[in-house]
Structure formats: structure tokens, C-alpha cells
Short mmCIF file of N, CA and C and ligand atoms in Angstrom, two decimals:
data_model
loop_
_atom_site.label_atom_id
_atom_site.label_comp_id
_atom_site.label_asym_id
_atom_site.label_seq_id
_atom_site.Cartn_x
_atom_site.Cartn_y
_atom_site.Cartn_z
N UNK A 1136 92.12 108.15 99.13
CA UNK A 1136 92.57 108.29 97.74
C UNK A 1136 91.72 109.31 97.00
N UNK A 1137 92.24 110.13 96.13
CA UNK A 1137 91.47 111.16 95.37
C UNK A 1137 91.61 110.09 94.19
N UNK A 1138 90.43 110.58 93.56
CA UNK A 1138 90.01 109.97 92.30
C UNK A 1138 90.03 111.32 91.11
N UNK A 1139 90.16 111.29 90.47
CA UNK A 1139 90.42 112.50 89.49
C UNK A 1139 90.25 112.13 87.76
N UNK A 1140 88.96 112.14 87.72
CA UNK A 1140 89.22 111.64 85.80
C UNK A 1140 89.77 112.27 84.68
N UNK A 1141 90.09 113.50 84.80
CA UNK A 1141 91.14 114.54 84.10
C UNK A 1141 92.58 114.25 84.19
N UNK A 1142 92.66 113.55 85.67
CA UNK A 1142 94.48 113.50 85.43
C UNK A 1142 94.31 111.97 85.18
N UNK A 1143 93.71 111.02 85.13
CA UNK A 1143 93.58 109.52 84.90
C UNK A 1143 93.77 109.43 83.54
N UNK A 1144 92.88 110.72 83.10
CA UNK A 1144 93.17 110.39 81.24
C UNK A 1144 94.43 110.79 80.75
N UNK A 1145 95.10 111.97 81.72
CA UNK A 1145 96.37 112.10 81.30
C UNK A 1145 97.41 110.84 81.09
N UNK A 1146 97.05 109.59 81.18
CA UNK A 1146 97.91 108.33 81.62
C UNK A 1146 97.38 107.71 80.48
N UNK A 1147 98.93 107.24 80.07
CA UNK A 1147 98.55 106.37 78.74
C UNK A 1147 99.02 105.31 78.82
N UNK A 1148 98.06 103.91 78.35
CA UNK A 1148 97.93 102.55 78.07
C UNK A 1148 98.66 101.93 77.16
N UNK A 1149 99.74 100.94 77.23
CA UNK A 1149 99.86 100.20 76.55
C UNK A 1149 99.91 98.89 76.76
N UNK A 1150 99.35 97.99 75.84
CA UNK A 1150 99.17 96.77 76.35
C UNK A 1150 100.64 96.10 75.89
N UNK A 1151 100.55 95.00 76.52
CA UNK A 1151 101.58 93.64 76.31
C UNK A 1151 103.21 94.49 76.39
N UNK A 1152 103.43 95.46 77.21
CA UNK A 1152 104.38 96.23 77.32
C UNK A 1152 104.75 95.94 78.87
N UNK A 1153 105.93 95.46 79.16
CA UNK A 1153 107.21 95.33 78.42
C UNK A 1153 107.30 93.51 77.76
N UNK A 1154 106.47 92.68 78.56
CA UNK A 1154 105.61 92.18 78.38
C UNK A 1154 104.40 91.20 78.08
N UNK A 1155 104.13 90.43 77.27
CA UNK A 1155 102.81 90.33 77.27
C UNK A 1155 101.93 90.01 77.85
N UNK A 1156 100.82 90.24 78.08
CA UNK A 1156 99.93 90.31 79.36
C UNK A 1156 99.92 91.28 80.20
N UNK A 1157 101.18 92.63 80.29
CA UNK A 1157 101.14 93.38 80.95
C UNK A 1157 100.28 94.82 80.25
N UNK A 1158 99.42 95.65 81.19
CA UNK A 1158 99.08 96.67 80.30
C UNK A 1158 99.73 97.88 81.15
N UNK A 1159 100.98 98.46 80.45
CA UNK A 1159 101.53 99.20 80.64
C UNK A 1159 100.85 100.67 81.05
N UNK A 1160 100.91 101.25 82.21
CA UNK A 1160 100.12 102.52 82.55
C UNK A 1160 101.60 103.39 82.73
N UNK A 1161 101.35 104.42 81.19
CA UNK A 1161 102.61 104.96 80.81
C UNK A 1161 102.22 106.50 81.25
N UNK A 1162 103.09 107.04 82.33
CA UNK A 1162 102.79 108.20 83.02
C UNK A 1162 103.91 109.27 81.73
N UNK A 1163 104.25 109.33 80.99
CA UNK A 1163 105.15 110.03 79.96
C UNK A 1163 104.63 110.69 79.71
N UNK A 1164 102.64 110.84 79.54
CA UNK A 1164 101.65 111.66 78.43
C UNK A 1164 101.32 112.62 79.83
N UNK A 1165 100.95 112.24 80.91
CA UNK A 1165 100.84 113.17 82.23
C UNK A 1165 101.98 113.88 82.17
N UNK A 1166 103.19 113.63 82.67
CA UNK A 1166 104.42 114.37 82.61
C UNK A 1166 105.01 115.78 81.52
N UNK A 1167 104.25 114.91 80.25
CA UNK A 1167 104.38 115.92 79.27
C UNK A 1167 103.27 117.47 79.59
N UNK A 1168 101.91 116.96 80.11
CA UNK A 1168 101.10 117.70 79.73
C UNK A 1168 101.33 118.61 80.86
N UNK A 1169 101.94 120.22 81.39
CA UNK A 1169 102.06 120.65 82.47
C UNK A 1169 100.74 121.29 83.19
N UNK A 1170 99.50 121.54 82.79
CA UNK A 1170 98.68 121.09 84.25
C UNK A 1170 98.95 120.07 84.93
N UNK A 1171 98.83 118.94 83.96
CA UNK A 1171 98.42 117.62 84.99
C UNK A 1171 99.54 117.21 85.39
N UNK A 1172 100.94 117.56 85.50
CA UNK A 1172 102.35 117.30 85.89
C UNK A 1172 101.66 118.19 87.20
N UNK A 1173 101.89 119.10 87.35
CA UNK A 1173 101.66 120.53 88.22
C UNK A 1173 100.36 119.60 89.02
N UNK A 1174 99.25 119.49 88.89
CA UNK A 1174 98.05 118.77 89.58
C UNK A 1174 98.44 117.80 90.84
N UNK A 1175 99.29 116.51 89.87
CA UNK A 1175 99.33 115.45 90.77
C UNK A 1175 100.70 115.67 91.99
N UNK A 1176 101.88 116.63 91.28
CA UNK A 1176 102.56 116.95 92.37
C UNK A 1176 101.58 117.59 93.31
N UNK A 1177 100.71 118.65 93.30
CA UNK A 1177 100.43 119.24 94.36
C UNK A 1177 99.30 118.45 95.02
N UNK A 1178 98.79 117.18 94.32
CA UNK A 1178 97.89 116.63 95.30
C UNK A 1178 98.69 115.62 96.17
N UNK A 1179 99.78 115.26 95.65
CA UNK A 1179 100.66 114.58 96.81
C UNK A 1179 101.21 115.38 97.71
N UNK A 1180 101.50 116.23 97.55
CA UNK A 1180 102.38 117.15 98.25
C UNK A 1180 101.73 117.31 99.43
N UNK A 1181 100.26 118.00 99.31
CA UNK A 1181 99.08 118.35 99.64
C UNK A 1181 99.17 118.07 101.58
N UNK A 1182 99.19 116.75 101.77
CA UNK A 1182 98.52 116.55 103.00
C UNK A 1182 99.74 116.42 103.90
N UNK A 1183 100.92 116.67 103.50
CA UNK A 1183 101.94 117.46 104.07
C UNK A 1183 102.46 118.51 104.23
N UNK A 1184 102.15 119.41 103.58
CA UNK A 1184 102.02 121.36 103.98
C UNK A 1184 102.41 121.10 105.86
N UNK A 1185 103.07 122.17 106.02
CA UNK A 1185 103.35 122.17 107.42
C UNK A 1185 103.60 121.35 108.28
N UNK A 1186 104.26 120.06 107.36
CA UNK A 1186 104.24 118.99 108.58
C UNK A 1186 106.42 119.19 107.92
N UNK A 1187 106.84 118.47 109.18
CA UNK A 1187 108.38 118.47 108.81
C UNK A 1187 108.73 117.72 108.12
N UNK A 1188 109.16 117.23 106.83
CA UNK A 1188 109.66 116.01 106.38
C UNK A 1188 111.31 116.59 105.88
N UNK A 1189 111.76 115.90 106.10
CA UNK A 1189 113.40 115.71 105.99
C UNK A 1189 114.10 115.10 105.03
N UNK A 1190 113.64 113.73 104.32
CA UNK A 1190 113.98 113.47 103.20
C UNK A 1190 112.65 112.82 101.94
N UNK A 1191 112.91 113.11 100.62
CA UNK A 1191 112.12 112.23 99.90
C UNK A 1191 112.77 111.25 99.58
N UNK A 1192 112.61 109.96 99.35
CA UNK A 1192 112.53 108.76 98.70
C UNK A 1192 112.67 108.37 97.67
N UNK A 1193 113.09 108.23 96.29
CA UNK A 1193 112.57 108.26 94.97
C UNK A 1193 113.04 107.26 94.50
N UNK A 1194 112.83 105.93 93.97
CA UNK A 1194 113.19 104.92 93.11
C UNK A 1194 113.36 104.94 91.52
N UNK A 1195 114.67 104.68 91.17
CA UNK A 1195 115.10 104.69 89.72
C UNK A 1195 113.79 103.89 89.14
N UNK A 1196 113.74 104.74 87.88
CA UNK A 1196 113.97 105.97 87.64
C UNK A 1196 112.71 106.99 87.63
N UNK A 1197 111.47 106.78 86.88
CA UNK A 1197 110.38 107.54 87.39
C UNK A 1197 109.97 108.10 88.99
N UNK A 1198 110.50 107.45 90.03
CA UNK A 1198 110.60 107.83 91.48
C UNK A 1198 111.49 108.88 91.24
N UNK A 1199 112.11 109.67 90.65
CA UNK A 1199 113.09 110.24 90.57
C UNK A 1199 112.53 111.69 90.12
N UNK A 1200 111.85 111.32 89.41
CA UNK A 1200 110.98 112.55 88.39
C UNK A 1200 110.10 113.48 89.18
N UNK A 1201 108.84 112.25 89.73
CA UNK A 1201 107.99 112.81 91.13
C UNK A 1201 108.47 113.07 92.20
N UNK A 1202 109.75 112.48 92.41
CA UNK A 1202 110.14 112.31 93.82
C UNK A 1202 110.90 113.98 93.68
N UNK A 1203 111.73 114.22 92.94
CA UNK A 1203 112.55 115.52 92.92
C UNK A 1203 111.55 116.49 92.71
N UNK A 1204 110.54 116.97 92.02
CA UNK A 1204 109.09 117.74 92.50
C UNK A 1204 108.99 117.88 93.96
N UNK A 1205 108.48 116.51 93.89
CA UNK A 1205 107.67 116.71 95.77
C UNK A 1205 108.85 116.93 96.40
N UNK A 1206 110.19 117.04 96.18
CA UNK A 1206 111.14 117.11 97.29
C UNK A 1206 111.21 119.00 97.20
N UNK A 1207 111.14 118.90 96.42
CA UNK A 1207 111.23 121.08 95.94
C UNK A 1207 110.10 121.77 96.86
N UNK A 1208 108.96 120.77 96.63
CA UNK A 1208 107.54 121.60 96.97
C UNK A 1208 107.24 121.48 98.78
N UNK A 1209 108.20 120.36 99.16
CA UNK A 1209 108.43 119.83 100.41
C UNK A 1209 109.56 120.66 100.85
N UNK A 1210 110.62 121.60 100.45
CA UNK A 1210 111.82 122.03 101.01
C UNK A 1210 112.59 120.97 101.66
N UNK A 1211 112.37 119.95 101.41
CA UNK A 1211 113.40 117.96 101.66
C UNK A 1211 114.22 118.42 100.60
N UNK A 1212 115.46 117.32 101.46
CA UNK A 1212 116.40 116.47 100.72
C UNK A 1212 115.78 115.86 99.85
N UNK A 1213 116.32 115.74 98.64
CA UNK A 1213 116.07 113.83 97.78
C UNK A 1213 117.24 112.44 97.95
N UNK A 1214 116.72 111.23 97.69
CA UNK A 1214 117.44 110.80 97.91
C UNK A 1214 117.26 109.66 96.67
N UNK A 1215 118.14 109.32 96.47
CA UNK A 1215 117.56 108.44 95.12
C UNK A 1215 117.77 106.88 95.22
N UNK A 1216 116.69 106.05 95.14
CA UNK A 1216 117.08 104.70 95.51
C UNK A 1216 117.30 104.03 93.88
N UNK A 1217 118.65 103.48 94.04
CA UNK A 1217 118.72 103.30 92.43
C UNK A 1217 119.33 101.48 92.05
N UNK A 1218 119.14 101.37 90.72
CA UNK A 1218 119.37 100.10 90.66
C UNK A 1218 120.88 99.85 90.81
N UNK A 1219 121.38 98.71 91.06
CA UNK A 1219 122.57 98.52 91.22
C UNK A 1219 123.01 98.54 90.59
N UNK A 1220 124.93 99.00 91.35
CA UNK A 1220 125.72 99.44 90.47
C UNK A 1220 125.97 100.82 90.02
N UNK A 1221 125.05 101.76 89.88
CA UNK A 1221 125.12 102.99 90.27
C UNK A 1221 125.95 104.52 90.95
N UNK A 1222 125.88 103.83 92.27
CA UNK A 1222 126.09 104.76 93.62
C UNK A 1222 127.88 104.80 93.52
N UNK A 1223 128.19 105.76 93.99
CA UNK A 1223 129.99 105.50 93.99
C UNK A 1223 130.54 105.37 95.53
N UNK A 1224 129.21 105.88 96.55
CA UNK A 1224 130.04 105.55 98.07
C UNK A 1224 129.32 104.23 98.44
N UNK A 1225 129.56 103.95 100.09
CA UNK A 1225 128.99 102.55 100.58
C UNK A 1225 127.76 102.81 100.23
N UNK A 1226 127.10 101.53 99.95
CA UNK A 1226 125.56 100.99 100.06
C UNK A 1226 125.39 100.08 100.90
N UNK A 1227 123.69 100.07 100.95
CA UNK A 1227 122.74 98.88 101.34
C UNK A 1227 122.37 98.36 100.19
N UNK A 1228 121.86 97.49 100.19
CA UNK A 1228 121.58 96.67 98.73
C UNK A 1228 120.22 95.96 98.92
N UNK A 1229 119.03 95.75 98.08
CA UNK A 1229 118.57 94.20 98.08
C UNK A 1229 117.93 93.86 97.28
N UNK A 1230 117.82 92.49 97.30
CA UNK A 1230 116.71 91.98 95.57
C UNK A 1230 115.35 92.69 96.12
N UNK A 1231 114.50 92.43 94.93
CA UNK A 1231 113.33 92.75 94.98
C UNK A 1231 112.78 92.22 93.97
N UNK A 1232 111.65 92.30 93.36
CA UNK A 1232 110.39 91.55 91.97
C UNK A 1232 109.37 92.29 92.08
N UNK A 1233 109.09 92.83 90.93
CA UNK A 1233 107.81 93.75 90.43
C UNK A 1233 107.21 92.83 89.37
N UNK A 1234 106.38 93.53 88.86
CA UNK A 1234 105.09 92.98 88.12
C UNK A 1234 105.85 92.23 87.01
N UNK A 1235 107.02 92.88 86.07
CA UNK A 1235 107.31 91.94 84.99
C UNK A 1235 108.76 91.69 85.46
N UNK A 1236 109.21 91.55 86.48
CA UNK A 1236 110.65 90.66 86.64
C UNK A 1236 111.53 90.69 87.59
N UNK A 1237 112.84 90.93 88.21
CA UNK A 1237 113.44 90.83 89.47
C UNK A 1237 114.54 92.06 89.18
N UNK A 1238 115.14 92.10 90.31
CA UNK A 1238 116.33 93.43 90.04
C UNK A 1238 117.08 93.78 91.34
N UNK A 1239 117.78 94.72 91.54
CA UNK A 1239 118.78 94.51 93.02
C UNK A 1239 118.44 96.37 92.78
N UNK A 1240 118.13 97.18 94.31
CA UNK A 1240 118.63 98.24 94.22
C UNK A 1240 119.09 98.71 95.55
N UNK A 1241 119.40 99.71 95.48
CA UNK A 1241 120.41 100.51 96.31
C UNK A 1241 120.13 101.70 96.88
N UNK A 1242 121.04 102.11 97.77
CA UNK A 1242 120.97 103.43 98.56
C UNK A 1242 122.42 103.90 99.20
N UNK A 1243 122.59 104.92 99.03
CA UNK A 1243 124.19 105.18 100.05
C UNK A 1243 123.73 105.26 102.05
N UNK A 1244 124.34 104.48 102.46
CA UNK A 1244 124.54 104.27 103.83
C UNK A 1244 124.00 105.71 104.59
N UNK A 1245 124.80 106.53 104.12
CA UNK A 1245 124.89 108.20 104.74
C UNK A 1245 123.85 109.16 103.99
N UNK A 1246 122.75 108.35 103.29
CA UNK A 1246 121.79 109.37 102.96
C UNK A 1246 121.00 110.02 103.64
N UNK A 1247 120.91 109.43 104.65
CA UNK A 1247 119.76 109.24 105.77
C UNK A 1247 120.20 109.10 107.15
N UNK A 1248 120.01 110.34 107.90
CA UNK A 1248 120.39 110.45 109.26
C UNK A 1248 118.93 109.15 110.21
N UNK A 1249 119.71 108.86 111.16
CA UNK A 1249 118.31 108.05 111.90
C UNK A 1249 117.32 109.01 112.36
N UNK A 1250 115.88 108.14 112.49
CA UNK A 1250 115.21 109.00 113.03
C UNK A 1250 114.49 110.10 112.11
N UNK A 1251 115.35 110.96 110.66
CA UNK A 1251 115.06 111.19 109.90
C UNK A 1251 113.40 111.11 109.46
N UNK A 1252 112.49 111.91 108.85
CA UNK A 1252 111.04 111.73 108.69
C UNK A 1252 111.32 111.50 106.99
N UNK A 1253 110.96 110.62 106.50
CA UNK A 1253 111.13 110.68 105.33
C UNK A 1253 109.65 109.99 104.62
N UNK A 1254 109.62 110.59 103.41
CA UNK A 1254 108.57 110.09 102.31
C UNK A 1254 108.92 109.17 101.44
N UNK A 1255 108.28 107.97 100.73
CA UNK A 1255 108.55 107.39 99.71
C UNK A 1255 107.78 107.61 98.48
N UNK A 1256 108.21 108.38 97.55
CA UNK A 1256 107.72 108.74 96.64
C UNK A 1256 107.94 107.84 94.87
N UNK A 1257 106.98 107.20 94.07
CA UNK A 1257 107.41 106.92 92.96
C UNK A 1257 106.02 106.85 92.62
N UNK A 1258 106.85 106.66 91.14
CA UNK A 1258 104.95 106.79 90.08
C UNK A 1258 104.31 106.46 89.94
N UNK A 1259 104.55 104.66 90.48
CA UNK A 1259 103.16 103.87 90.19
C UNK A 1259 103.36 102.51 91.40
N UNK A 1260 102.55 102.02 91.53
CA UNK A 1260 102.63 100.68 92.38
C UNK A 1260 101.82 99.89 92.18
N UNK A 1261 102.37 98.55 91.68
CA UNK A 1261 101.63 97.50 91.43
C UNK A 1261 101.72 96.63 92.20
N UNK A 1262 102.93 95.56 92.30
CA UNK A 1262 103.11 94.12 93.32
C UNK A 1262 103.32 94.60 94.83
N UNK A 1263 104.12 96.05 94.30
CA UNK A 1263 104.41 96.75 95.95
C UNK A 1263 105.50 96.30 96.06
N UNK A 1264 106.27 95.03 95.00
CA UNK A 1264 107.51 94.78 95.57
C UNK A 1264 109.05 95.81 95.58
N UNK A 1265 108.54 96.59 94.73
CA UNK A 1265 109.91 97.69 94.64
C UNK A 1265 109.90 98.42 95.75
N UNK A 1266 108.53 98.92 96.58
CA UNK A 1266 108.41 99.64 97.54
C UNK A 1266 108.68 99.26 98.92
N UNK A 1267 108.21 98.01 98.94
CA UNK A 1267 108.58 96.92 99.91
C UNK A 1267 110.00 96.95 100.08
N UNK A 1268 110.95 96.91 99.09
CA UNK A 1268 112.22 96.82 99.14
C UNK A 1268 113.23 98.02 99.51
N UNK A 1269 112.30 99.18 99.04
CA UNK A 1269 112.90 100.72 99.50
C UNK A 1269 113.01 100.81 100.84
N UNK A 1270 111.37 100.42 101.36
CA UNK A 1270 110.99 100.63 102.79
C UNK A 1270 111.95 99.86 103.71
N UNK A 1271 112.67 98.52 103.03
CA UNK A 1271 113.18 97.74 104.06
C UNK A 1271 115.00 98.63 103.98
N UNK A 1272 115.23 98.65 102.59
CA UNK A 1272 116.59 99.84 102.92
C UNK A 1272 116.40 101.05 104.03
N UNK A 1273 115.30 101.62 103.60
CA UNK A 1273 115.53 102.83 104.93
C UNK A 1273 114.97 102.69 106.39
N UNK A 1274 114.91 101.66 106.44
CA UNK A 1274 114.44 101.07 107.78
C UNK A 1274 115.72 100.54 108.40
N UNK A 1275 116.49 99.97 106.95
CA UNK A 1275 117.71 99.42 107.88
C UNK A 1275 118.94 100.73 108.01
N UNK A 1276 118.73 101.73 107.63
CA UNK A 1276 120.03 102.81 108.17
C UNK A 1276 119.34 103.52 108.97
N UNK A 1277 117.76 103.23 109.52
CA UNK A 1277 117.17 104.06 111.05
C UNK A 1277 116.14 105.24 110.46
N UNK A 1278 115.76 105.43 109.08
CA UNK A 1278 114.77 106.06 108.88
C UNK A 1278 113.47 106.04 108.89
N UNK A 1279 112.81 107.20 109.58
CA UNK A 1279 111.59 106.27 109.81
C UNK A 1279 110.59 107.13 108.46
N UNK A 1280 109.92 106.16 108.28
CA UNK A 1280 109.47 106.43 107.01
C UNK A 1280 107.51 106.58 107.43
N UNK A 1281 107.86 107.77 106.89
CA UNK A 1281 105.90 108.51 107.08
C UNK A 1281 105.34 108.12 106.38
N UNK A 1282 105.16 107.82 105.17
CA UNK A 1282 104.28 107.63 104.26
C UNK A 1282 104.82 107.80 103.19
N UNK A 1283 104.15 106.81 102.16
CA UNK A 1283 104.58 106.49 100.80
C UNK A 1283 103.46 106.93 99.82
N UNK A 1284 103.65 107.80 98.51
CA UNK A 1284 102.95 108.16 97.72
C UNK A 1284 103.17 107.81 96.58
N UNK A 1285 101.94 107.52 95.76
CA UNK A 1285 102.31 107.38 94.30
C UNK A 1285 101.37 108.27 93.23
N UNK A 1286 101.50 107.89 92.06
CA UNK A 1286 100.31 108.96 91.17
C UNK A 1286 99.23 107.47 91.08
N UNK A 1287 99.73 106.51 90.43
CA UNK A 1287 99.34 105.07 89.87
C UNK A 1287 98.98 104.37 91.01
N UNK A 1288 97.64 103.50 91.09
CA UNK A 1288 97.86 102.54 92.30
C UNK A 1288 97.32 101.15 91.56
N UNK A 1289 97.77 100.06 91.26
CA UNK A 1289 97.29 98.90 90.56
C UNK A 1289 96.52 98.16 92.07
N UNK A 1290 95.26 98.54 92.27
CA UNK A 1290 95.53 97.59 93.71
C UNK A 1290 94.86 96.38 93.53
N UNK A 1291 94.98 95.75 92.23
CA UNK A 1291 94.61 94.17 91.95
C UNK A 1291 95.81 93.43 92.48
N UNK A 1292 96.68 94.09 92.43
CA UNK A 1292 98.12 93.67 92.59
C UNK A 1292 98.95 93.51 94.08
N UNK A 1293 97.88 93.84 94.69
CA UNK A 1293 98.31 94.01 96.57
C UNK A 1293 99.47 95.15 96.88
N UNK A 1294 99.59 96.15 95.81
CA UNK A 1294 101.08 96.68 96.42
C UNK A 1294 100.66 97.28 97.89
N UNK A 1295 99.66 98.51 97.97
CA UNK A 1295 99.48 99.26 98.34
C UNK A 1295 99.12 98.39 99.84
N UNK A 1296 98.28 97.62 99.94
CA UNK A 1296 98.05 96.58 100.93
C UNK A 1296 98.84 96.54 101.50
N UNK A 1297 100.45 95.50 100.71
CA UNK A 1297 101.19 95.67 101.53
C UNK A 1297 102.30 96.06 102.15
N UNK A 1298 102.55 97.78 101.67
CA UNK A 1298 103.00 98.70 102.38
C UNK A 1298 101.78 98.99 103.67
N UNK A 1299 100.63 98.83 103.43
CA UNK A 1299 99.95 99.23 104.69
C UNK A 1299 99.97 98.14 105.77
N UNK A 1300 100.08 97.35 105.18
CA UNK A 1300 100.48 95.80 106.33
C UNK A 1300 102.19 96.57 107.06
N UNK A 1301 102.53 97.43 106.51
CA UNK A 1301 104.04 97.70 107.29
C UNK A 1301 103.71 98.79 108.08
N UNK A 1302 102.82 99.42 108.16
CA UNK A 1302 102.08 100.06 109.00
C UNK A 1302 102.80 101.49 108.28
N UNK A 1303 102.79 101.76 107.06
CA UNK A 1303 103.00 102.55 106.17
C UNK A 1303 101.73 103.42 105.42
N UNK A 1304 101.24 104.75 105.85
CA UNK A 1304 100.40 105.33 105.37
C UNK A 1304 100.65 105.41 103.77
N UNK A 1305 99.61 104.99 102.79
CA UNK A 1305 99.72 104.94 101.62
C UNK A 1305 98.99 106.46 101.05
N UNK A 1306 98.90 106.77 100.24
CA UNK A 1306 98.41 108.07 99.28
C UNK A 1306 98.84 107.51 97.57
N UNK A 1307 97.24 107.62 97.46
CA UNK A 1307 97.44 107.13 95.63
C UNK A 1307 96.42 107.82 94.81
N UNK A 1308 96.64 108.61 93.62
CA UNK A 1308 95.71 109.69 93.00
C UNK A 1308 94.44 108.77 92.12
N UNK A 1309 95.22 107.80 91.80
CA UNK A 1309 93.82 107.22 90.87
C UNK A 1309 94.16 105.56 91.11
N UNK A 1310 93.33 104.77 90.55
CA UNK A 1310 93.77 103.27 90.29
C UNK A 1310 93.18 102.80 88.73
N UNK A 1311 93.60 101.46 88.44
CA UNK A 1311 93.37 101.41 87.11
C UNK A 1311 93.43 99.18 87.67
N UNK A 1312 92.55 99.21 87.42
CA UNK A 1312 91.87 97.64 87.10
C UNK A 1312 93.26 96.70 86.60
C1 PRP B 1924 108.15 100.57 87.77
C2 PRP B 1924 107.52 101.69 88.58
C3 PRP B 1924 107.76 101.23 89.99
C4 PRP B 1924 107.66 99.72 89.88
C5 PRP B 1924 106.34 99.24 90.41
O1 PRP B 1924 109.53 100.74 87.71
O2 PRP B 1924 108.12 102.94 88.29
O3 PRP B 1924 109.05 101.59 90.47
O4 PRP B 1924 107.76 99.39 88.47
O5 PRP B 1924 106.19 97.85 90.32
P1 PRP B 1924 105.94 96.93 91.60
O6 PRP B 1924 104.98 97.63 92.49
O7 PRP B 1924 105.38 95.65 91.02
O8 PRP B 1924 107.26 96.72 92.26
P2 PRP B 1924 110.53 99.93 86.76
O9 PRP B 1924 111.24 98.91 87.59
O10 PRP B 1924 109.82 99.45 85.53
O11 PRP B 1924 111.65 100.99 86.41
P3 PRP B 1924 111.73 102.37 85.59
O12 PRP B 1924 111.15 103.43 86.50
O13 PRP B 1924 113.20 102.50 85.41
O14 PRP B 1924 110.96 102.24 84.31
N1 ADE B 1925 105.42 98.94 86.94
C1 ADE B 1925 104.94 97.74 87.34
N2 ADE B 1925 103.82 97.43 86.69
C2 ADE B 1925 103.58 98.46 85.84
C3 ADE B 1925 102.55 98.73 84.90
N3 ADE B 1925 101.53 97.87 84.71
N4 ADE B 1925 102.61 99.89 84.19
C4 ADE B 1925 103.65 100.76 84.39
N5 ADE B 1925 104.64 100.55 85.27
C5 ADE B 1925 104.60 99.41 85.99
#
């Protein structure tokens, strides 16, 4: 993990958001500011230079933001894993639960050739359960999935753990308590 206190401060706090008890780590003030937009794409990007990847990953909706970056800077496909209801051809589907509540998302069947090298890219990870749930969609149409990146890593929260319990290389720019 790179640690970086310039792009950490780019990340703004709010407490009891959405909420209470939660302290919201609002990536909107990074995004805005274009060094540190420009920074954290290229430190994810980074330790894939010259390697082949074939598709990115991106979860509605901030996965979407980073994920379509790193998919440009990667010459990948994107692919967008989104909440249900969404998609207009066949899907895979499944529940999942993050830090403040539950939700169903999705993927089209034909996004993803098997075998495929793909990245999972989104902005932050806390319970790990949204990622957990991506990983198990593209596992079930035969993609094999390289490694998952985020900007955010909450790792009080086990996400990152356990994507690495799936034998999933993790990459995370900062963490926050
Ligand atoms: C946030 C974040 C991750 C997820 C992480 O998305 O962008 O996708 O929570 O939480 P977890 O590790 O506990 O699963 P959210 O569902 O709030 O959606 P949004 O991007 O539409 O705001
Ligand atoms: N997604 C899940 N937990 C979060 C948090 N604490 N801040 C921002 N996004 C989140």
C-alpha cells in the first residue's frame, strides 16, 4: 500500500453520513481537485503498465468514475457493475451489505469473455461486501479476476482481508481508522 498524505487530505470527512455513526470518507473534494484526481489514477494504474488486462470492473456508481480512468490509462474495456434494475440485456444478479445497508447488483452475462484478465476497480472499501459480491459475479461468467484496487481502504472493517482470503491481490492508496 502507498501511503500518501497530500492525496489523504484531498478526502473529505463527514460524520454520521448517511448514517449515524458512520464517518463518511467523501472522495468528491479529491475528484474535484485535478492533481490529486490525476495522482491516484496513476498510482493505481501504476503496477500494471505492460501487463495485459482486458477488462475493468467498476461498481455503481463511484467504481464508475475511477474505474473509467483506469480503464483509458489501461487501453481495457469497462464494464459497469450496477445496482439493479439498470442493465437492458441478460444479467447475473446478487444481494450483497456494505457498511450502512443491503442492495442487489448486476452485470450483463456477455460482458466478459472467460478467461478474460480483468481488474476490480472502485473508490473505497470498507466491509468488502460490495466487492465480495462483484468478485463472485465475474467469477460466475469465467472471469478471472487479477486484482482489485481502490483509492480508500477502511481496514477496521475486514474488506480488504477479505478479498485477499479469495486469493485476490488487493492495492489501496491510503487507509483511514
Ligand atoms: C460505497 C463505495 C463502495 C461501497 C463500499 O458505495 O463506493 O462501492 O460503498 O462499502 P463496503 O466495502 O462496505 O461494501 P455505495 O453503495 O454507497 O454507492 P455509491 O457509489 O452509489 O455512493
Ligand atoms: N462506503 C462504505 N462505507 C463508506 C464510508 N465510511 N465512507 C464512504 N463510502 C463508504
Amino acid at each position: 500500500m502507498t501511503f500518501d498524505h497530500d492525496l489523504k487530505a484531498s478526502v473529505r470527512t463527514i460524520p454520521d453520513y448517511p448514517k449515524p455513526g458512520i464517518m463518511f470518507r467523501d472522495i468528491t473534494t479529491l475528484l474535484a481537485d485535478a492533481r490529486a484526481f490525476r495522482r491516484a489514477v496513476d498510482e493505481l494504474v501504476n503496477p500494471w503498465a505492460g501487463n495485459k488486462i482486458d477488462k475493468v470492473a467498476g461498481m455503481e456508481a463511484r467504481g464508475f468514475i475511477i474505474g473509467g480512468a483506469v480503464a483509458h490509462q489501461l487501453s481495457a474495456g469497462f464494464v459497469p457493475i450496477r445496482k439493479k434494475g439498470k442493465l437492458p440485456h441478460t444479467t447475473v444478479r446478487i444481494a450483497y451489505s456494505l457498511e450502512y445497508g443491503i442492495d442487489e447488483m448486476e452485470m450483463h452475462v456477455d460482458a466478459i469473455q472467460p478467461g478474460e484478465r480483468v481488474i476490480l476497480v472502485d473508490d473505497l472499501i470498507a466491509t468488502g461486501g460490495t466487492a465480495e459480491g462483484a468478485v463472485k459475479l465475474l467469477r460466475q461468467i469465467g472471469a478471472n479476476v487479477v486484482a482489485a484496487c481502490f483509492i480508500v481502504d477502511l481496514p477496521e472493517l475486514g474488506g480488504a482481508a477479505k478479498l485477499r482470503a479469495m486469493d485476490i491481490p488487493v492495492r489501496t492508496l491510503m487507509t483511514f481508522d
